[in-house]
XYZ file of C-alpha atoms in Angstrom:
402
model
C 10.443 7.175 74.361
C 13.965 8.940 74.283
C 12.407 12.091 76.758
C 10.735 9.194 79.124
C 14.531 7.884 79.672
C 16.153 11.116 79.971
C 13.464 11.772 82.599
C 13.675 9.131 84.575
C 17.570 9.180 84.448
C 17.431 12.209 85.871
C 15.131 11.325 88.725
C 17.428 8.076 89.321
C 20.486 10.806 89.711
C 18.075 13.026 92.244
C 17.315 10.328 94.428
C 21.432 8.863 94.528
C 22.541 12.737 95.020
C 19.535 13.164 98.371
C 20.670 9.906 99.485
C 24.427 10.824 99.251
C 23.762 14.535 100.649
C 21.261 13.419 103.184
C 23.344 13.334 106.149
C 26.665 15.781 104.834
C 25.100 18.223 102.521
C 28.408 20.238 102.055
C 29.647 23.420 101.806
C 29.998 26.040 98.729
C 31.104 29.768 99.060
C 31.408 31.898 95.737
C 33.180 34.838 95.801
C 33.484 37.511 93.060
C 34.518 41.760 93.678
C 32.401 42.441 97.258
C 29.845 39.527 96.155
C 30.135 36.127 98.042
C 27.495 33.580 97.698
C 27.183 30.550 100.330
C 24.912 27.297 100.143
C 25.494 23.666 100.868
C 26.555 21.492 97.829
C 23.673 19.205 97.598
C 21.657 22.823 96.740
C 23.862 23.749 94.518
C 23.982 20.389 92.477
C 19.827 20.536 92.318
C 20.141 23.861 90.968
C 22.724 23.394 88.024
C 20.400 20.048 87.523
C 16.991 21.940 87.574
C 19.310 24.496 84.753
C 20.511 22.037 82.645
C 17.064 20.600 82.522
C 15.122 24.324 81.839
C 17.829 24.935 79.495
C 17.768 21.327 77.421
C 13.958 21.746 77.045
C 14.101 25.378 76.079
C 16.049 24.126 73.421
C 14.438 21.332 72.091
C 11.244 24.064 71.748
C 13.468 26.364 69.701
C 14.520 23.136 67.529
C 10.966 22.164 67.003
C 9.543 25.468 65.862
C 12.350 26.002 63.251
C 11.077 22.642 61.874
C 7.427 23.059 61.873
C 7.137 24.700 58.671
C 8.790 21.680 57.279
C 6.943 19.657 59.067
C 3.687 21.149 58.025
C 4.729 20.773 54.164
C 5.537 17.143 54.772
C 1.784 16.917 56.063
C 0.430 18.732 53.496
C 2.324 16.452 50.987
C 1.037 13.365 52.513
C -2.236 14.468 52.170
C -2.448 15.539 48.737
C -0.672 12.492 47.842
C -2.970 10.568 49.704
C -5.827 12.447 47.573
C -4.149 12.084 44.477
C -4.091 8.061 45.195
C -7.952 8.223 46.370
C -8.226 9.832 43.031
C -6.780 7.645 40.424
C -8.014 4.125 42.453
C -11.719 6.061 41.873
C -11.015 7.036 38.271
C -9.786 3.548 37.461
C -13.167 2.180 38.577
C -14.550 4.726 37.166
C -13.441 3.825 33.652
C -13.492 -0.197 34.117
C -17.047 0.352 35.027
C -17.921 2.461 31.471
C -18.084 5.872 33.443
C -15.862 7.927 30.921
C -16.780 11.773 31.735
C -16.238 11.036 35.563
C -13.223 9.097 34.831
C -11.317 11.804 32.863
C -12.285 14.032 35.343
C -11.376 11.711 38.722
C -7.902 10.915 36.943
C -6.756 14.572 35.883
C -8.361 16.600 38.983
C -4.969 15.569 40.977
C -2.558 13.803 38.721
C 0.327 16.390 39.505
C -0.229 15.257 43.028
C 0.084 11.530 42.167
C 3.036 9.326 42.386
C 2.384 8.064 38.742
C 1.147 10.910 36.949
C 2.028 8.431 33.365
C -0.876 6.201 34.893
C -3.243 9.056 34.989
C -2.979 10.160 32.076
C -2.785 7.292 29.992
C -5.737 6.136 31.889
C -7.329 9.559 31.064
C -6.757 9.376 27.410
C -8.571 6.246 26.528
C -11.539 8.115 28.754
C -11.218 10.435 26.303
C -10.705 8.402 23.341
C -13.628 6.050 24.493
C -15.735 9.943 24.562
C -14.530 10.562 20.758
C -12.743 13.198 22.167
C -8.990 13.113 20.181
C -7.708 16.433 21.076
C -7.907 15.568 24.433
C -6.179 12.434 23.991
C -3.598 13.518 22.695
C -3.088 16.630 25.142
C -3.174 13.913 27.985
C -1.005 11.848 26.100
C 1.701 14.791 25.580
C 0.979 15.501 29.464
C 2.207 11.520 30.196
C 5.525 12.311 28.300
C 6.290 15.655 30.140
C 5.367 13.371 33.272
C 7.866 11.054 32.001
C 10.474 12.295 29.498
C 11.890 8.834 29.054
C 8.530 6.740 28.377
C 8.593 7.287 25.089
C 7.603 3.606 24.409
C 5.130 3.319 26.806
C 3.011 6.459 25.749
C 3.580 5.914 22.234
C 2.413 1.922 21.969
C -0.637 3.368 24.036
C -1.100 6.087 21.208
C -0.778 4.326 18.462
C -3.300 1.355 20.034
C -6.003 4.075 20.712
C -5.667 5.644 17.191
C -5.606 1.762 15.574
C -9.033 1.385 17.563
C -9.899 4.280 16.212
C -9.446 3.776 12.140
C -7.254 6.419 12.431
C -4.717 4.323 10.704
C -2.267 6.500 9.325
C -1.308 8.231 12.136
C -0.925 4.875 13.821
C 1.865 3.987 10.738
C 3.117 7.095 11.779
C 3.408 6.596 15.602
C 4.699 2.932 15.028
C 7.313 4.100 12.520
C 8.885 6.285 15.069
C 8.368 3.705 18.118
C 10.134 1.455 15.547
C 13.491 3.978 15.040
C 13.861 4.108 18.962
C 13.016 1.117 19.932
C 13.469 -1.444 17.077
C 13.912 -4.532 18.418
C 10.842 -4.334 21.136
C 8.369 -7.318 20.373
C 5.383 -5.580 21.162
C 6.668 -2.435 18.412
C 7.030 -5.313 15.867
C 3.785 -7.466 16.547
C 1.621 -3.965 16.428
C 3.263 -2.978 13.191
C 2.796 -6.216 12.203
C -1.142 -5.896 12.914
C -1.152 -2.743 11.312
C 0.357 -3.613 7.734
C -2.095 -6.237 7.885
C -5.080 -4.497 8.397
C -3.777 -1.795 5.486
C -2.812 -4.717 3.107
C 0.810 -3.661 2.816
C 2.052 -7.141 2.142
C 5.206 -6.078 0.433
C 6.277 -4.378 4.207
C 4.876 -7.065 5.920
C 7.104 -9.843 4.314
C 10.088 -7.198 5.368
C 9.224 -7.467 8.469
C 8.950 -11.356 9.104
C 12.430 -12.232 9.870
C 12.562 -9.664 12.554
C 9.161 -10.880 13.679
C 10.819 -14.680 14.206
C 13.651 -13.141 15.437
C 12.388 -11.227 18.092
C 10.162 -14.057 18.790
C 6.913 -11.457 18.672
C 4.576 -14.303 18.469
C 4.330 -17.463 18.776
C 5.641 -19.774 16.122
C 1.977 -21.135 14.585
C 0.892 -18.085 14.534
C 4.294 -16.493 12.216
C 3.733 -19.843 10.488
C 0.283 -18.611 9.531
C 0.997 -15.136 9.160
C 4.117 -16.128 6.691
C 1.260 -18.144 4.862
C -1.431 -15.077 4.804
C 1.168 -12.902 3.219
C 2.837 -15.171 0.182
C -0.995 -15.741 -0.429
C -1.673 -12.322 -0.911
C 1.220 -11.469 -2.525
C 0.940 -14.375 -5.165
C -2.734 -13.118 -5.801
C -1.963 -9.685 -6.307
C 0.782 -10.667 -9.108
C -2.308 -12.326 -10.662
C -4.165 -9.155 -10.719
C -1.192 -6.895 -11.967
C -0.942 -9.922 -14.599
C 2.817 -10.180 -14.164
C 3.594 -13.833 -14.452
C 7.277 -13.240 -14.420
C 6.841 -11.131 -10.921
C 4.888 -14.456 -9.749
C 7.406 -16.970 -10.770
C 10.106 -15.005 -9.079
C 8.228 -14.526 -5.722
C 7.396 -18.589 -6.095
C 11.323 -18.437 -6.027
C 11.463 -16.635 -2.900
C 9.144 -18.448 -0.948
C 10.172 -20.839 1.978
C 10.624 -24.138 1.207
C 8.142 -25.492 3.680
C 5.775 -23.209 1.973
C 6.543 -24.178 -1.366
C 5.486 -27.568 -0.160
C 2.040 -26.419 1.246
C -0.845 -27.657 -0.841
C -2.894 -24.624 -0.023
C -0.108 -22.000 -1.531
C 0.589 -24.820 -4.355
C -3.178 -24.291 -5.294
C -2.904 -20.663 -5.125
C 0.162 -20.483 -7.111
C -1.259 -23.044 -10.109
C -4.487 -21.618 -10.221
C -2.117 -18.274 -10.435
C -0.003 -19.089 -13.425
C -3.260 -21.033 -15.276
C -5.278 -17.647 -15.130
C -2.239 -16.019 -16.714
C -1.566 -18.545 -19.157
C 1.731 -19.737 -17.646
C 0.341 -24.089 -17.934
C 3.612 -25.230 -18.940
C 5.389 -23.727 -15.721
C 2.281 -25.094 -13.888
C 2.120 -28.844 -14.776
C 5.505 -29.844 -12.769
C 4.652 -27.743 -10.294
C 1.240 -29.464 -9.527
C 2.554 -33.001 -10.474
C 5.147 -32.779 -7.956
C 2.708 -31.577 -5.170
C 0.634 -34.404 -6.030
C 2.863 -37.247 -5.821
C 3.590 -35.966 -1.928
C -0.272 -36.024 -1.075
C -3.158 -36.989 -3.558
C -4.821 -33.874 -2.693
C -8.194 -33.761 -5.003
C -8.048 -29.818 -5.056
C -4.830 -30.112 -6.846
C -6.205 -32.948 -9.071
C -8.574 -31.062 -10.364
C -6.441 -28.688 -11.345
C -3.857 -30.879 -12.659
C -6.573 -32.087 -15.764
C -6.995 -28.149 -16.573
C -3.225 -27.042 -17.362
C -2.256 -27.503 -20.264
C 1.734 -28.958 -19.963
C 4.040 -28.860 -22.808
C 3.309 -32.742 -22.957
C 0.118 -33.627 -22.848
C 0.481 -37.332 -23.520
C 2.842 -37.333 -20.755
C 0.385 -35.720 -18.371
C -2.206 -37.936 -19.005
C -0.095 -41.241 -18.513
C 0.814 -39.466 -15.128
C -3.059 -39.401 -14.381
C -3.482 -43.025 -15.207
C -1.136 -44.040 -12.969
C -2.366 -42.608 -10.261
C -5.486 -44.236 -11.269
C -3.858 -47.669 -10.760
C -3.547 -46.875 -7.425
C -7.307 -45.113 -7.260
C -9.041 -46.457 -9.480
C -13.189 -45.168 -8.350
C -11.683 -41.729 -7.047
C -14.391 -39.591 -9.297
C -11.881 -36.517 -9.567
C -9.110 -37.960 -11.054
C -11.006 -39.886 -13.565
C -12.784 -36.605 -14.659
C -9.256 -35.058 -14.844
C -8.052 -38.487 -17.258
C -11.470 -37.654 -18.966
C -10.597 -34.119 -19.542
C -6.795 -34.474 -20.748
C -7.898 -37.551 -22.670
C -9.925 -35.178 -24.659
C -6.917 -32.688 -25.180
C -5.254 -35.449 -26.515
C -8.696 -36.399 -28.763
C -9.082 -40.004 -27.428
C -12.477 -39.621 -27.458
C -12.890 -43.602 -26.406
C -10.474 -43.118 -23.374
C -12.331 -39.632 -22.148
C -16.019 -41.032 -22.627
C -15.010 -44.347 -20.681
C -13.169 -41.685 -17.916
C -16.315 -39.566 -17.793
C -19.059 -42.314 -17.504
C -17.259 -43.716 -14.590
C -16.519 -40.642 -12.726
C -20.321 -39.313 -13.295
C -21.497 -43.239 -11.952
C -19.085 -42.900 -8.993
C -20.110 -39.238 -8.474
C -22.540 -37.161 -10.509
C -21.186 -33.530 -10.977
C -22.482 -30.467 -12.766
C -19.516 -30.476 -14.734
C -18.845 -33.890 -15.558
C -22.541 -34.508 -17.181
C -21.513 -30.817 -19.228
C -18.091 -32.556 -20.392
C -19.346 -35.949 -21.847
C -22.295 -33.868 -23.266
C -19.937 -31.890 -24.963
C -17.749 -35.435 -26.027
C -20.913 -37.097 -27.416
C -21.631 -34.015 -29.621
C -18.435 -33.963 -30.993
C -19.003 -37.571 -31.672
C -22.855 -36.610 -33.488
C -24.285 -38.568 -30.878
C -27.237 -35.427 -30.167
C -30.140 -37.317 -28.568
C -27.354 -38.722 -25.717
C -25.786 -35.550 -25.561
C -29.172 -33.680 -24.832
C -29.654 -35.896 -22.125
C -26.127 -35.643 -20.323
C -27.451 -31.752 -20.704
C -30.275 -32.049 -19.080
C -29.093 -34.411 -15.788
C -26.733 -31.494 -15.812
C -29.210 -28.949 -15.607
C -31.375 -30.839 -13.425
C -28.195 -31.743 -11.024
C -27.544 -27.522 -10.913
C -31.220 -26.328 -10.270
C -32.508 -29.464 -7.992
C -35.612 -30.085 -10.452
C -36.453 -33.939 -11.104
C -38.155 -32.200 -14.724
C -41.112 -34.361 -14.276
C -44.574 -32.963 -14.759
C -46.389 -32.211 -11.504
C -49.148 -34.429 -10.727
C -52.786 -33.122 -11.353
C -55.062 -32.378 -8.539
């Protein structure tokens, strides 16, 4: 555009300088030593034009071939870049579409080239990974860093996801543990190394890590609530199976108030200190759970622990029976303590109502056991064998003949 100006300029000045010239075209004489030149202005003026034009374009030539070399690199650049682009867009495909040799090989033939290298090879390690190839992971993962010096984050989460998909879970601890002392307030840091002592069972860390979990707000709050749950549960289990009751009535301490009001963990934790012989710390425990929600589970359990007062703990149960009187789990539970206690009238009158309202396995094996201790046999066999008919599905009659 800027030469089509400068031309036609200078044809605008031409034709005013003809018309001005036309009819006086002046004189010019140009002396020097014995030289002398003579012409009319008007030639004169064309010819310094005609030069300044020559010369202008002669230099715009010189201009352009100093910068054709960089011109030419520029080119090249483009195109390789252009490549490089074609490159990873076709190794992407490539690996969405399953294709994980020509993948790895589409994304590294020109990632120096492209304007994300740290794409590339990321992309080309989980080809590789997805290949079982982990050497080569890894070397395109180190290649993503060099790329990138200060992506530390970025290349490590995608390591240590790869080797978690992998079972190659100690070297994902690893990886996470050193994401965790640069970055240690990154949500996505916490949540994976939350996943992670999961999966390995590591409860104890876990539980370290669930205030910074809420904090960093690293997922959303019914799921921490459910994680929090999942890991007092299997703490307070594995104090059952290191038998330490005093390690499980100081982690009870510990626990959340909310949770310590959960009927699931209440369970957990009863059933807990019952197998370890702990009933006295249990019966409160239970009987304060219970008057928030009648929940049978903890019923149940209630009529197995044995409290410090077990005339106490069976009033308890028959006044919640006032206010349920046919609920067939609490009147096995009154049947049950009432035995403890040795009212044998109370517990068979408990027991025959519960097994009327609801037969049970159990119930028919309790008054069985009652009526023996009170030399009743020939009732006693037959509570037995209801029981044993109730457990196997047989009626015990004789087949009919053919």
């Amino acid at each position: 555009m800027k030469p089509l100006f400068l031309a036609l300029l200078t044809l605008a000045l031409g034709v005013v300088l003809g018309l001005v010239f036309l009819n006086e075209p002046g004189y010019v004489l140009i002396g020097y030593g014995q030289w002398s030149v003579e012409t009319s202005l008007s030639l004169l003026l064309f010819g310094l034009l005609l030069g300044f034009i020559v010369l202008y374009a002669l230099l715009r030539l010189l201009a352009g071939a100093r910068r054709t070399p960089r011109r030419l690199r520029a080119w090249r650049g483009r195109r390789r870049a252009l490549r490089a682009r074609h490159s990873l867009n076709q190794g992407l495909l490539s690996l969405s579409e399953g294709d994980w040799p020509r993948a790895e090989r589409l994304l590294t033939q020109h990632a120096d080239d492209s304007e994300s290298p740290l794409l590339n090879y990321i992309a080309a390690a989980r080809a590789a990974q997805y290949q079982g190839a982990d050497a080569r992971r890894d070397q395109y993962l180190r290649l993503a860093h060099q790329a990138m010096p200060n992506s530390d984050v970025a290349v490590g989460l995608t390591q240590a996801d790869l080797q978690f998909s992998h079972q190659q879970m100690e070297q994902a601890l690893a990886t996470l543990t050193h994401l965790r002392s640069i970055a240690p307030r990154h949500a996505y840091v916490l949540k994976m190394l939350a996943r992670l002592y999961q999966r390995l069972g590591d409860w104890e860390r876990l539980r370290e890590l669930l205030p910074e979990l809420r904090k960093r707000r690293a997922l959303p709050e019914p799921a921490l609530d459910e994680l929090e749950e999942t890991v007092y549960r299997a703490l307070l289990e594995g104090s059952v199976r290191q038998h330490d009751a005093a390690a499980l009535q100081q982690l009870w301490g510990q626990l959340p108030r909310r949770l310590r009001q959960d009927n699931d963990l209440v369970l957990v934790y009863g059933r807990a200190l019952h197998h370890l012989e702990q009933d006295p710390a249990a019966e409160p425990v239970l009987r304060e759970a219970i008057r928030r929600q009648r929940d049978e589970r903890l019923l149940d359990l209630y009529g197995r622990v044995r409290g410090e007062n077990l005339g106490m703990q069976l009033s308890q149960l028959e006044e919640w029976l006032k206010e349920q009187p046919r609920n067939p789990v609490l009147l096995q539970a009154a049947g049950r303590l009432a035995i403890l206690n040795r009212l044998w009238g109370k517990a068979r009158s408990y027991l025959e109502a519960a097994l009327e309202i609801q037969p049970t396995v159990e119930g028919y094996q309790l008054l069985g056991s009652l009526l023996e201790e009170l030399e009743e046999p020939d009732e006693a066999a037959v509570c037995f064998r209801k029981g044993m008919q109730l457990a196997t599905g047989e009626t015990g009659r004789l087949p009919a003949p053919g």
